[in-house]
Every structure is written in C-alpha cells, then in structure tokens.
mmCIF file of C-alpha atoms in Angstrom:
data_model
loop_
_atom_site.group_PDB
_atom_site.id
_atom_site.type_symbol
_atom_site.label_atom_id
_atom_site.label_comp_id
_atom_site.label_asym_id
_atom_site.label_seq_id
_atom_site.Cartn_x
_atom_site.Cartn_y
_atom_site.Cartn_z
ATOM 1 C CA UNK A 1 0.000 0.000 0.000
ATOM 2 C CA UNK A 2 1.339 3.383 -1.009
ATOM 3 C CA UNK A 3 1.818 5.879 1.845
ATOM 4 C CA UNK A 4 -0.658 8.769 1.942
ATOM 5 C CA UNK A 5 0.456 12.024 0.390
ATOM 6 C CA UNK A 6 0.757 14.920 2.833
ATOM 7 C CA UNK A 7 -1.026 18.174 2.179
ATOM 8 C CA UNK A 8 1.287 20.968 1.086
ATOM 9 C CA UNK A 9 1.207 24.226 3.010
ATOM 10 C CA UNK A 10 -0.417 26.021 0.045
ATOM 11 C CA UNK A 11 -2.950 23.230 -0.488
ATOM 12 C CA UNK A 12 -6.566 24.254 -1.001
ATOM 13 C CA UNK A 13 -9.294 21.581 -0.661
ATOM 14 C CA UNK A 14 -11.612 23.697 -2.819
ATOM 15 C CA UNK A 15 -9.448 22.453 -5.713
ATOM 16 C CA UNK A 16 -10.427 18.894 -4.746
ATOM 17 C CA UNK A 17 -14.134 19.841 -4.608
ATOM 18 C CA UNK A 18 -13.772 21.389 -8.063
ATOM 19 C CA UNK A 19 -12.175 18.172 -9.370
ATOM 20 C CA UNK A 20 -14.918 15.975 -7.892
ATOM 21 C CA UNK A 21 -17.693 17.991 -9.535
ATOM 22 C CA UNK A 22 -15.816 18.423 -12.818
ATOM 23 C CA UNK A 23 -15.628 14.610 -13.053
ATOM 24 C CA UNK A 24 -19.383 14.486 -12.498
ATOM 25 C CA UNK A 25 -19.856 17.146 -15.252
ATOM 26 C CA UNK A 26 -21.560 19.693 -13.012
ATOM 27 C CA UNK A 27 -21.461 23.402 -13.629
ATOM 28 C CA UNK A 28 -19.695 25.286 -10.893
ATOM 29 C CA UNK A 29 -18.644 28.787 -9.989
ATOM 30 C CA UNK A 30 -15.364 29.416 -8.219
ATOM 31 C CA UNK A 31 -16.254 32.684 -6.471
ATOM 32 C CA UNK A 32 -12.921 33.106 -4.690
ATOM 33 C CA UNK A 33 -9.886 30.859 -4.252
ATOM 34 C CA UNK A 34 -11.502 29.620 -1.009
ATOM 35 C CA UNK A 35 -15.153 29.349 -2.097
ATOM 36 C CA UNK A 36 -17.069 27.422 -4.733
ATOM 37 C CA UNK A 37 -20.770 27.039 -5.585
ATOM 38 C CA UNK A 38 -22.276 24.107 -7.472
ATOM 39 C CA UNK A 39 -25.856 23.624 -8.635
ATOM 40 C CA UNK A 40 -26.994 20.013 -8.332
ATOM 41 C CA UNK A 41 -30.191 18.622 -9.839
ATOM 42 C CA UNK A 42 -31.949 16.619 -7.149
ATOM 43 C CA UNK A 43 -34.962 14.352 -7.262
ATOM 44 C CA UNK A 44 -37.346 17.173 -6.299
ATOM 45 C CA UNK A 45 -35.582 20.335 -7.470
ATOM 46 C CA UNK A 46 -32.176 21.971 -7.793
ATOM 47 C CA UNK A 47 -29.943 22.435 -4.766
ATOM 48 C CA UNK A 48 -27.028 24.817 -4.324
ATOM 49 C CA UNK A 49 -23.919 23.457 -2.637
ATOM 50 C CA UNK A 50 -21.525 26.005 -1.164
ATOM 51 C CA UNK A 51 -18.038 25.049 -0.039
ATOM 52 C CA UNK A 52 -15.793 27.365 1.917
ATOM 53 C CA UNK A 53 -12.208 26.773 3.099
ATOM 54 C CA UNK A 54 -11.034 28.301 6.382
ATOM 55 C CA UNK A 55 -7.252 28.057 6.320
ATOM 56 C CA UNK A 56 -6.623 29.108 9.925
ATOM 57 C CA UNK A 57 -8.882 26.361 11.269
ATOM 58 C CA UNK A 58 -7.877 23.801 8.611
ATOM 59 C CA UNK A 59 -11.600 23.278 8.050
ATOM 60 C CA UNK A 60 -13.875 23.063 5.025
ATOM 61 C CA UNK A 61 -17.540 23.976 5.432
ATOM 62 C CA UNK A 62 -20.359 22.835 3.176
ATOM 63 C CA UNK A 63 -23.917 24.151 2.958
ATOM 64 C CA UNK A 64 -26.609 22.632 0.748
ATOM 65 C CA UNK A 65 -29.595 24.926 0.152
ATOM 66 C CA UNK A 66 -32.984 23.543 -0.805
ATOM 67 C CA UNK A 67 -35.137 25.881 -2.857
ATOM 68 C CA UNK A 68 -38.575 25.554 -1.251
ATOM 69 C CA UNK A 69 -41.212 28.253 -1.208
ATOM 70 C CA UNK A 70 -42.227 29.243 2.322
ATOM 71 C CA UNK A 71 -45.829 30.234 2.994
ATOM 72 C CA UNK A 72 -45.605 30.044 6.783
ATOM 73 C CA UNK A 73 -46.029 33.142 8.887
ATOM 74 C CA UNK A 74 -45.401 31.152 12.093
ATOM 75 C CA UNK A 75 -41.747 30.116 12.152
ATOM 76 C CA UNK A 76 -42.205 27.979 15.263
ATOM 77 C CA UNK A 77 -43.217 25.046 13.021
ATOM 78 C CA UNK A 78 -39.980 25.406 11.074
ATOM 79 C CA UNK A 79 -37.861 25.261 14.209
ATOM 80 C CA UNK A 80 -39.856 22.357 15.638
ATOM 81 C CA UNK A 81 -39.316 20.481 12.374
ATOM 82 C CA UNK A 82 -35.576 21.237 12.446
ATOM 83 C CA UNK A 83 -35.300 19.862 15.972
ATOM 84 C CA UNK A 84 -37.175 16.667 15.044
ATOM 85 C CA UNK A 85 -35.117 16.115 11.888
ATOM 86 C CA UNK A 86 -31.759 16.825 13.526
ATOM 87 C CA UNK A 87 -32.469 14.231 16.213
ATOM 88 C CA UNK A 88 -32.406 11.631 13.416
ATOM 89 C CA UNK A 89 -29.106 12.663 11.802
ATOM 90 C CA UNK A 90 -25.670 11.262 12.514
ATOM 91 C CA UNK A 91 -23.743 13.611 10.255
ATOM 92 C CA UNK A 92 -24.362 17.302 9.673
ATOM 93 C CA UNK A 93 -27.494 19.220 10.577
ATOM 94 C CA UNK A 94 -30.331 21.172 9.021
ATOM 95 C CA UNK A 95 -30.828 24.830 9.812
ATOM 96 C CA UNK A 96 -32.929 27.631 8.407
ATOM 97 C CA UNK A 97 -31.481 30.617 6.564
ATOM 98 C CA UNK A 98 -33.877 33.297 7.743
ATOM 99 C CA UNK A 99 -32.662 35.975 5.282
ATOM 100 C CA UNK A 100 -33.587 33.780 2.310
ATOM 101 C CA UNK A 101 -36.338 31.703 3.996
ATOM 102 C CA UNK A 102 -34.671 28.461 2.944
ATOM 103 C CA UNK A 103 -33.782 25.207 4.718
ATOM 104 C CA UNK A 104 -30.094 24.337 4.505
ATOM 105 C CA UNK A 105 -28.031 21.249 5.339
ATOM 106 C CA UNK A 106 -24.623 22.059 6.860
ATOM 107 C CA UNK A 107 -21.512 20.132 7.740
ATOM 108 C CA UNK A 108 -17.843 20.925 8.320
ATOM 109 C CA UNK A 109 -14.745 18.775 8.064
ATOM 110 C CA UNK A 110 -11.566 19.405 9.974
ATOM 111 C CA UNK A 111 -8.811 18.146 7.739
ATOM 112 C CA UNK A 112 -5.927 15.978 8.740
ATOM 113 C CA UNK A 113 -2.707 16.066 6.797
ATOM 114 C CA UNK A 114 -3.452 13.298 4.296
ATOM 115 C CA UNK A 115 -4.548 14.102 0.760
ATOM 116 C CA UNK A 116 -5.771 10.585 -0.082
ATOM 117 C CA UNK A 117 -8.450 10.570 2.604
ATOM 118 C CA UNK A 118 -9.571 14.124 1.789
ATOM 119 C CA UNK A 119 -11.043 13.349 -1.618
ATOM 120 C CA UNK A 120 -12.887 10.321 -0.242
ATOM 121 C CA UNK A 121 -14.181 12.338 2.736
ATOM 122 C CA UNK A 122 -15.398 15.163 0.508
ATOM 123 C CA UNK A 123 -17.092 12.804 -1.935
ATOM 124 C CA UNK A 124 -18.835 11.052 0.971
ATOM 125 C CA UNK A 125 -19.906 14.422 2.442
ATOM 126 C CA UNK A 126 -21.385 15.509 -0.900
ATOM 127 C CA UNK A 127 -23.312 12.251 -1.256
ATOM 128 C CA UNK A 128 -24.661 12.477 2.309
ATOM 129 C CA UNK A 129 -25.754 16.108 1.879
ATOM 130 C CA UNK A 130 -27.621 15.462 -1.367
ATOM 131 C CA UNK A 131 -29.207 12.269 0.003
ATOM 132 C CA UNK A 132 -30.404 13.948 3.218
ATOM 133 C CA UNK A 133 -31.780 16.961 1.351
ATOM 134 C CA UNK A 134 -33.649 14.721 -1.084
ATOM 135 C CA UNK A 135 -34.979 12.599 1.787
ATOM 136 C CA UNK A 136 -36.221 15.603 3.764
ATOM 137 C CA UNK A 137 -37.414 17.779 0.875
ATOM 138 C CA UNK A 138 -41.007 16.445 0.941
ATOM 139 C CA UNK A 139 -41.154 16.981 4.711
ATOM 140 C CA UNK A 140 -39.980 20.598 4.472
ATOM 141 C CA UNK A 141 -42.296 21.146 1.489
ATOM 142 C CA UNK A 142 -45.514 20.125 3.271
ATOM 143 C CA UNK A 143 -44.630 22.071 6.416
ATOM 144 C CA UNK A 144 -43.466 25.227 4.615
ATOM 145 C CA UNK A 145 -46.111 25.351 1.878
ATOM 146 C CA UNK A 146 -49.105 23.538 3.390
ATOM 147 C CA UNK A 147 -48.628 24.315 7.068
ATOM 148 C CA UNK A 148 -48.694 20.644 8.090
ATOM 149 C CA UNK A 149 -47.679 19.925 11.667
ATOM 150 C CA UNK A 150 -43.986 18.910 11.796
ATOM 151 C CA UNK A 151 -44.609 15.641 13.674
ATOM 152 C CA UNK A 152 -47.247 14.623 11.106
ATOM 153 C CA UNK A 153 -44.981 15.520 8.191
ATOM 154 C CA UNK A 154 -42.037 13.611 9.615
ATOM 155 C CA UNK A 155 -44.020 10.505 10.602
ATOM 156 C CA UNK A 156 -43.701 8.661 7.228
ATOM 157 C CA UNK A 157 -39.929 9.224 7.202
ATOM 158 C CA UNK A 158 -39.540 7.783 10.709
ATOM 159 C CA UNK A 159 -41.729 4.726 10.108
ATOM 160 C CA UNK A 160 -39.736 1.550 9.744
ATOM 161 C CA UNK A 161 -40.982 -0.768 7.045
ATOM 162 C CA UNK A 162 -41.129 -4.490 7.667
ATOM 163 C CA UNK A 163 -41.009 -7.085 4.907
ATOM 164 C CA UNK A 164 -40.987 -6.573 1.159
ATOM 165 C CA UNK A 165 -43.560 -5.453 -1.335
#
C-alpha cells in the first residue's frame, strides 16, 4: 500500500471539490480561491452546494440549500421540524437561513494532513448532503407550503418498514 500524500502548506481543498464535480460534469462557480458554488439537480428540485475553506482552522464547510417556497407566517413550526429532523441525523445538521427563507443542510470537516483521505471524505460528504436533502425535501415542502404539523410531516420518514412489497 502506497503511503498517503501529505497536504502541502499552500494546499486548497476547494481544488479537490472542483475536481470531484468536474468529473461528475456539473457546472460550478469558483467565487474566490476559497469558495465554490455548485448547482446540483436533485430528485425534487435543484440544490445549491456552497463550499468554503477556512485556512486558519484547517476546516472546510459545506452548505446545501434547498429551494422551497415558504408560505408560513409562524416560524415555530420550522424550528420544531428542524429539531425533530436533527435528532435523526448522525452527520451534519439542518438549519434555516432566515434571510432567504430556505432550509439548509450544513456540515464541516476538519482536515488531517493526508490528501488521499480528503477526496474520499469530501465525496462522501457531498453524497450524504444530497441524500439527506432529497430525503427531507417532501417533509420541508408540506410544512413550509401547506402548514402541516412537523410531527405529522415527519411521521412517514420515521416509520420503519417491515417485509418486502
């Protein structure tokens, strides 16, 4: 087994994110050397993935925004839903971007000094973010647009199925 390559002092993991999405043929926008935005077509609608590199902390942050119209005047349902959803997650968390009225999945990775594990970690993070957003999109949709109670909206997601159809 080949030893892992160490990250160089001028290394930028945003370059790795760019490579991952270029291989997947996604359009992306490199806003700054330390920030990139990618639009991903999901099952329900498009999502925007933002990646930001914080050199001093050796940390990369990812946010995945779900574009869902919000018709709720009472934000308490949104925050109740966030609490119920986040109890179910092992990695990352959902929050609510109040300026834009959008749900967002967030996660950060503190990087070690090995390049080989970075690309795998980032690819796994991307897959988890898209999967969780797609899984929770219908739940957010019925709460934000129809005013459904969060517990009722989340119930089908939490049900465990037994057997096969």
